Amino acid sequence: GGDDDDGDSGDTTAAAEEGPITIGAAVDQTDLMQFFDGPALAAAQIEAEQINAEGGVDGRDIEFEVEDTRLEPARTKSVAEDMIAGGADVLWVTCDVDWATPSIQEGINAGVLTVAPCIGTDQMGPKRFGDAGQLAYSFGNVAQDEGAALAELASDKGWKSANVVTDESIAYTQNACQAFKLRFEELGGEIASDETFTEGDGTINSVVNRVNGSDADMIAICATTQEDLPAFVSGVRGGGNETPIAGPWSIDGAFWLPKDPQVSNNIYVITYASIYGDDPNPDVRKLIAEMKKQGAEPATGGFVTGAAALQGIVEAIEENGGSTDGEALASTVEGFDGLDTISGSVSFSPDFHTAFGREYRVIEIKNGEPRFTGLIKAGEPVSFD
Amino acid sequence: MLEIRDLEVRYGAVPAVRGLTIEVNEGEIVGLIGPNGAGKSTTLLAVMGAARVRRGEIRVRGSSIVGARTEDIARSGVSLVPEGRHIFPHLTVDENLRLGLVGRRDRDGVRAGLDWVHGLFPVVGEFRHRPAGALSGGQQQQLAIARSLLADPELLLLDEPSLGLAPSIVGDLWDTLGEIGQRGVTILLVEQRAQITIELAARTYVMHNGEIRTSLTPADAGDTDRIAAAYFGAKA
Amino acid sequence: MNVLQTLIDGVALGAVYALVAVGLALIFGVMRLINFAHGELITAGGYTLALASAWPKAAAIALTVVVCVVLAWAMERIAFRRLRNVAPATTLVATFAVAFTLQAVWLIAFGPQGESADVLSGLNQTAVSGELSIRWITIVMLITGGLLLAGTILLLNRTTIGLQMRAAATDFRAARLLGVRADTVISVAFVIAGVMAAAVAVLLTVQRPLVTPTFGLQVTILALVGVVVGGMDRLWTATLGGFAIGFATSVLGEALPSDQRVFLPSAVFLLVIVVLLLRPGGLFAPRGAGGVERV
Amino acid sequence: MTRRRGLTQFVAPALLLIAVGIVGGLTSAGTQEDITSVLISATMVIALYVFIGNSGVISFGQISFVALGAFAAGLMTIPSAVKPTVLPNLFPFLADHSVGSFESLFLAAGLGALFAFLAGVPLMRLSGLAAGIATFAVLEITHNVLRFWDKIGPGAQTLALVPEDVGPYEAMLGALFAATVAFLYQRSRSGRLLRAAREDPAAAQAVGVNIHRHRLVAFTISGALAGLAGGLLVHQIGSITTEQVYLELTFLTLAMLVVGGMGSLWGAVVGAVLVSFLDIFLVDAEGGVGVGPLDVDLPSGASLVILGALMASMLIFRPAGITGGRELTLRLPRLGGRGPGEQPDEREAAADQPQPEQALAPGTRSETPRSET
Amino acid sequence: MQALEGVSLRVDRSEVVGLIGPNGAGKTTLVNLITGFDVPDSGRIELDGREITAWSAVRRASSGLARTFQHGHLFAGLSAIENVEVAALGVGARSSHAHMRARELLEMLGLGDRADHDASMLPHGDESKLGVARALATDPRYLLMDEPAAGLSEPELPALVNVIRSVRDQHRAGVLLIDHNVTVIMEACDRVVVLDGGRVLSEGTPEEIRANPRVAAAYLGTVRA
Ligand SMILES: Nc1ncnc2c1ncn2[C@@H]1O[C@H](COP(=O)(O)OP(=O)(O)OP(=O)(O)O)[C@@H](O)[C@H]1O
Ligand SMILES: Nc1ncnc2c1ncn2[C@@H]1O[C@H](COP(=O)(O)OP(=O)(O)OP(=O)(O)O)[C@@H](O)[C@H]1O
Ligand SMILES: [Mg+2]
Ligand SMILES: [Mg+2]
């Protein structure tokens, strides 16, 4: 039993294989990303407790060592450096590849498996980090997959034409809508208008006017829950336009919804899990209940990726007979094909170090109230090449 | 009217006024002269509560004003024409004058007061809508004096009012000071024009290095040697 | 897209910045202080609205005014009062520091994700629809902006306290020597700025319902640029400058081809530089008023 | 006499930087990183000082030179072999060439200087707020272009895979170099004339000082040092994003300069070192740290509040900055036992007391719209 | 608003020309025009035979045209001696020479013991003197002084007059001297120009001017001077 086995976590492999498995988490607890990092980490820690309670991984406990990066690059690096020097077996990083880069580079250069729970671009791997990027993975959905799933949803709903609105400030939203457009057209849809803005650039109301002037069965918006998204929704509805609005996980959450029930209406979101008490998976509901008890109530469905990432890490360690050797773990993770996790089945490939293949929850917001209405899958993620 | 006793003022560690004692009776014109850096301006600022008094006592109408706020002193009938004018360059000439009214205790007679200063200094009427900063140096000085007169003070403190004024204007100003002195306004006049100050004032103190060296009366006005001696530090 | 609608959108965005600009220009006019922390007053107002959104609308708005006024007054009392006679760079940085501190407070208190505060969301509806679309909020903002501007100009130019404010601004000590109760007068200016910030918060949340820790900062920075470009020395030029930067942003955004639209900020700021080089005293400042050095 | 005293004024900032560097070299890996950051901040603040301190003109644009330096030094040290995969849209010239880390610092400084010079030629004609806003516009444009033009860099993404060659010693050498340049400049003819012009532009013109030219010199030197700082930064962290070298850094470095006292090199160095260390300490305190008998444990995010409030109060209570904007003269023979960061000698300490009561003192006169009054 | 109208004025080297006139006569405006701080609507300005009307203030200063200001305009954050040194540096002196020259000038104006004082803390009279020292440090060929005696105490005036004379005699520079102190004007000047309402009212030797009734009416007033 490893419960009370609190041995010295020295650097040598031998010692490490006896002591607990340390996951060094260099995450943001202060700034913007705490909103994503916090719930994911909390879910992972709950999952870890459960695993430990059931005897750990081959008898070894999982321990999280958490440090706040405050989203400062130098600190992000120094924190990761300290963790690796302190013998962390796996590095756990912030949910945004750009903010996480200084820590990711520390991890992969030290040969440690480096995992982000909810990065959503295809950049968490060799695409960004060259060969060493082999060691970097994210258990978030790759945007190519989410965009495709959004298109499938539109097609299921019978929407034939779409106004597409893309926030160009980050790669994730751009990729998601790009994928949506490609898949939507493959499925016979028509792109009625294709609008862009950059979060905070002040042009959102012009976009609103153009969208309101263009007839389509739906509006697909790939944006983040900052100021422009609610401004967009208010503007569209204020103009008397009741067209359904749909978007990927990045618009999940009820906090940003304008309070007016006539405004927050007819909006569709695909996400990892329903946080509105009606998720179809009882394990997810239990996890949410547990998080609430700890005062870490999730605000979007993304939290569940934290638990899924931990499950993936554990699975990889177990498949490697308890070794935490980075390269070995990495090749196992890359090979996951339909790995069953609490967030559904996830797959990776040499092209995509960010997960794909999940079954998404479709949330519909009706008169200000979000609720779970069904499941959707992308089939294959879109490829841009 | 004004009693200063044993006054000490410092800038940082450096004393600018040390142990100064002077007295100005009601309706009296008293001069204060002395070389550059003697501490004359500092003394006036101390009376206005604009320089911190380290030690000593300042009484106006018998009551101590040490520690009182500048604006309260200004509203109690004490008015200073500061060194270097300190007009408000971006405001018009008229607006500058209206600011003089802020410290005025009674609202009656504003009209008459305005007419009076316009008569004394025609420029302030002529250029009333111009930004004060566009006035020439001497015109600004006239504006500063007019502004103080409009406050209708009981105690008028003037810091080198003749600075930059053409001789004819200085003459007129001196006449005016004499007049308002006769009307009961108490005047403490800091000047560099020693001779004409001594002539005008009932008593003129000579200040040196933060202290009063001596005092002169109108009788000394012609005695340039005595004045020079007083300036350069010989105790007379 | 038709040209008229482009212009209308420009006016709508301009109105937002003009509204912020009046508040900035008031404090600058009175204090010669560029108050970066003005944005935090707006943010505070926004959060108040969000938290009181269940209240009756009038009560929520009244509370917002109270909060903004108290915060504005406190800022002046605690921080800016002591900085009256120091180098402009110092006061400027001090206002950053205050803004930075308050943003950190918002972050701790409300988290990064934001709170929804659409109290007057009805104003989002279109007043004119069809070919052209004009929202009620645009009209309300223009009217409010105009009223605030006119009111402030009247206050500063036509009242004694306004005159005292302007005097205290140029030469604080000389004003006191004349009997101006400078502390009081300046507090009043901040209180008015607080009211304006509250008005901005109420109107801004109509268009931008989500209040985040940087809610007020973003508009403030751009409005400030506009204020300087328009001409900081006069209220109306400053306000018009705020309007102009919003208008230019919107119209340039339309003018750029959509694949170049990400470079909108470059286009706007290039224009800013050109205007400043040609008219350093401000775009709308009367000729010859340029080049007065400040800051 | 002035010359010798002048040289001793360089000793204090140099010693402080060296002390920080040496202490940094002896600590754990993570702390070394923190110390390196302190020294790089100091380099940036010194760069700011060269222009702002000497000219008295606020610039919000210096961080754009840091950005340019960082991206140039980063981009050109990524091995050309991997560039096509990670940065597929790059101009061929940029994709095909690479230089060593050391050379890249020259590149960063050179580009910083060039950019500053080109921007400065028109902008240095402006003063006051107009100059502040125009330089802010430079920052915005630089940020916008770097962020979205993927032919010259990574675009909206992080520039990764940069060699991580800068530790405490390298950063210390960089900061010392910057301090030396700043010191030599402030004692040069151009520096002295610019400082005079800062006090009164009209009077400076009346004695034949070409303000535009000297501002441009200072701006260019400042650009070079800022570029250098950018190069150090990218080689410290190994990656860079446009957000890192944008508004927050601009405000923070400005605050460091003003808190230290923007009139002196010593102020720049003290401000940077002090505020950085304060930040580090407060962050540690968030994690729980013992200060003597006290156990400080702050809630997450509280450190930012405290840092902001401390900066604000330092400015409120010492508006001229901690150093009063004066240089610290260390007399070498008396140095024994004295740390470099200690009190200025008494005479200077007395001289820089703020004097809130010096009402209407000469020099506090209000301005007039006339060119001369 | 026309501040000056049809004014012609000539100052030669080694000559002190007084410029007097009522407040607002346009004296300072004239100095501003000559030194390039203001632009004339018409007319031309020549320096040693070269037209300089279009030159910048900086270029004029570097070509030997120095001025003092009627009010303020010292380098406030700098010490008295640095104020003077900088002026010498501005027109190209070497730094060691500038320092020596500055010390000399301060002594000459009686500011020797104020050398290390911050200029912003000087009493008013010393400010005037420092302004003169600073202008002299540029080694001018022509020096325009706008009320240098303002704020000086009466016993100090003879010393100032001596300084002005020595500028003429030793530096062989031409001086245009504006002041309201008639004694100083009379003692220091070779020739006096009277300006009134933007026009030249009269011109002549000090004695002629003093005796001129129009000048007395426009400027001197009746009694005190
Ligand atoms: N703001 C200040 N800071 C430091 N010292 C000052 C300040 N103002 C004045 N002093 C010093 O205080 C002393 C007295 O100055 P004050 O201005 O009162 O002299 P004054 O008699 O009015 O001279 P003047 O006739 O030249 O105006 C001087 O030595 C001066 O240097
Ligand atoms: N920028 C300006 N705008 C408007 N009027 C001006 C401006 N500058 C000067 N004037 C006016 O021009 C006239 C001449 O001013 P100037 O300063 O030359 O007079 P001055 O002869 O030097 O007087 P003083 O002896 O009072 O210094 C004054 O009436 C003044 O009001
Ligand atoms: Mg004085
Ligand atoms: Mg004049």
PDB file of C-alpha atoms in Angstrom, chain A residues 29-31 68 70 72-75 77-79 81-82 85 97-99 101-102 105-106 108-109 123 126-132 168-171 174 198, chain D residues 28-31 33-34 37 82 85-86 147-148 156-162 164 166 235-239 241 243-244 248 279 283-284 286 300-301 303-304:
ATOM      1  CA  GLN A  29      -3.768  31.307  -9.868  1.00  0.00           C
ATOM      2  CA  THR A  30      -3.841  35.059 -10.150  1.00  0.00           C
ATOM      3  CA  ASP A  31      -4.586  36.349 -13.585  1.00  0.00           C
ATOM      4  CA  ASP A  68       1.430  30.144  -9.310  1.00  0.00           C
ATOM      5  CA  ARG A  70       0.842  34.641 -12.306  1.00  0.00           C
ATOM      6  CA  GLU A  72       4.390  36.146 -15.997  1.00  0.00           C
ATOM      7  CA  PRO A  73       6.681  34.438 -18.479  1.00  0.00           C
ATOM      8  CA  ALA A  74       9.842  34.683 -16.417  1.00  0.00           C
ATOM      9  CA  ARG A  75       8.055  33.315 -13.418  1.00  0.00           C
ATOM     10  CA  LYS A  77       9.849  29.500 -16.460  1.00  0.00           C
ATOM     11  CA  SER A  78      11.424  29.763 -13.028  1.00  0.00           C
ATOM     12  CA  VAL A  79       8.598  27.892 -11.375  1.00  0.00           C
ATOM     13  CA  GLU A  81      12.628  24.998 -13.501  1.00  0.00           C
ATOM     14  CA  ASP A  82      12.333  24.641  -9.751  1.00  0.00           C
ATOM     15  CA  ALA A  85      14.974  20.410 -10.322  1.00  0.00           C
ATOM     16  CA  VAL A  97       0.050  27.395 -25.308  1.00  0.00           C
ATOM     17  CA  ASP A  98       1.423  30.915 -25.580  1.00  0.00           C
ATOM     18  CA  TRP A  99       1.405  31.644 -21.890  1.00  0.00           C
ATOM     19  CA  THR A 101       5.569  28.161 -23.544  1.00  0.00           C
ATOM     20  CA  PRO A 102       8.281  29.082 -21.025  1.00  0.00           C
ATOM     21  CA  GLN A 105      10.180  24.356 -22.933  1.00  0.00           C
ATOM     22  CA  GLU A 106      11.579  23.645 -19.481  1.00  0.00           C
ATOM     23  CA  ILE A 108      10.354  19.043 -22.774  1.00  0.00           C
ATOM     24  CA  ASN A 109      14.013  20.062 -22.665  1.00  0.00           C
ATOM     25  CA  GLN A 123       0.322  23.866 -31.216  1.00  0.00           C
ATOM     26  CA  PRO A 126       6.105  19.371 -32.616  1.00  0.00           C
ATOM     27  CA  LYS A 127       4.256  22.013 -34.624  1.00  0.00           C
ATOM     28  CA  ARG A 128       5.469  24.612 -32.206  1.00  0.00           C
ATOM     29  CA  PHE A 129       8.322  23.005 -30.364  1.00  0.00           C
ATOM     30  CA  GLY A 130      10.104  20.984 -33.022  1.00  0.00           C
ATOM     31  CA  ASP A 131      11.394  17.534 -32.121  1.00  0.00           C
ATOM     32  CA  ALA A 132      11.300  18.052 -28.388  1.00  0.00           C
ATOM     33  CA  GLU A 168      -8.767  36.894 -35.068  1.00  0.00           C
ATOM     34  CA  SER A 169      -6.953  37.638 -31.863  1.00  0.00           C
ATOM     35  CA  ILE A 170      -6.051  34.035 -31.097  1.00  0.00           C
ATOM     36  CA  ALA A 171      -5.298  30.925 -33.132  1.00  0.00           C
ATOM     37  CA  GLN A 174      -9.547  31.234 -35.935  1.00  0.00           C
ATOM     38  CA  THR A 198     -10.164  41.369 -33.129  1.00  0.00           C
TER      39      THR A 198
ATOM     40  CA  SER D  28      18.776  27.963  -6.748  1.00  0.00           C
ATOM     41  CA  ALA D  29      17.716  27.569 -10.348  1.00  0.00           C
ATOM     42  CA  GLY D  30      14.341  29.222  -9.969  1.00  0.00           C
ATOM     43  CA  THR D  31      15.681  32.101  -7.909  1.00  0.00           C
ATOM     44  CA  GLU D  33      15.700  33.154 -12.960  1.00  0.00           C
ATOM     45  CA  ASP D  34      14.108  35.787 -10.735  1.00  0.00           C
ATOM     46  CA  SER D  37      14.659  39.152 -14.457  1.00  0.00           C
ATOM     47  CA  VAL D  82      13.503  24.225 -37.699  1.00  0.00           C
ATOM     48  CA  THR D  85       8.255  23.998 -39.626  1.00  0.00           C
ATOM     49  CA  VAL D  86       7.522  26.304 -36.748  1.00  0.00           C
ATOM     50  CA  ARG D 147       1.435  40.468 -33.520  1.00  0.00           C
ATOM     51  CA  PHE D 148      -0.219  40.056 -36.883  1.00  0.00           C
ATOM     52  CA  ALA D 156      -0.118  35.997 -32.743  1.00  0.00           C
ATOM     53  CA  GLN D 157       1.761  33.000 -31.412  1.00  0.00           C
ATOM     54  CA  THR D 158       4.713  32.601 -29.152  1.00  0.00           C
ATOM     55  CA  LEU D 159       8.173  32.675 -30.597  1.00  0.00           C
ATOM     56  CA  ALA D 160       9.586  29.529 -29.046  1.00  0.00           C
ATOM     57  CA  LEU D 161      12.773  27.495 -29.336  1.00  0.00           C
ATOM     58  CA  VAL D 162      15.090  30.417 -28.614  1.00  0.00           C
ATOM     59  CA  GLU D 164      18.238  30.096 -23.235  1.00  0.00           C
ATOM     60  CA  VAL D 166      21.139  34.402 -20.315  1.00  0.00           C
ATOM     61  CA  HIS D 235      17.487  34.633 -24.318  1.00  0.00           C
ATOM     62  CA  GLN D 236      16.550  34.391 -20.687  1.00  0.00           C
ATOM     63  CA  ILE D 237      13.100  32.954 -21.158  1.00  0.00           C
ATOM     64  CA  GLY D 238      13.638  31.166 -24.406  1.00  0.00           C
ATOM     65  CA  SER D 239      10.433  32.447 -25.881  1.00  0.00           C
ATOM     66  CA  THR D 241       5.062  36.875 -27.116  1.00  0.00           C
ATOM     67  CA  GLU D 243       1.859  40.620 -24.926  1.00  0.00           C
ATOM     68  CA  GLN D 244       5.022  40.348 -22.850  1.00  0.00           C
ATOM     69  CA  GLU D 248       1.996  46.135 -18.695  1.00  0.00           C
ATOM     70  CA  ASP D 279       7.402  41.934  -6.334  1.00  0.00           C
ATOM     71  CA  VAL D 283       4.710  36.700  -4.534  1.00  0.00           C
ATOM     72  CA  ASP D 284       6.614  34.491  -2.161  1.00  0.00           C
ATOM     73  CA  GLU D 286       1.476  34.702  -1.194  1.00  0.00           C
ATOM     74  CA  SER D 300      -3.660  34.877  -4.039  1.00  0.00           C
ATOM     75  CA  GLY D 301      -3.503  38.100  -6.009  1.00  0.00           C
ATOM     76  CA  SER D 303       0.567  40.803  -3.817  1.00  0.00           C
ATOM     77  CA  LEU D 304      -0.548  42.808  -6.836  1.00  0.00           C
TER      78      LEU D 304
END
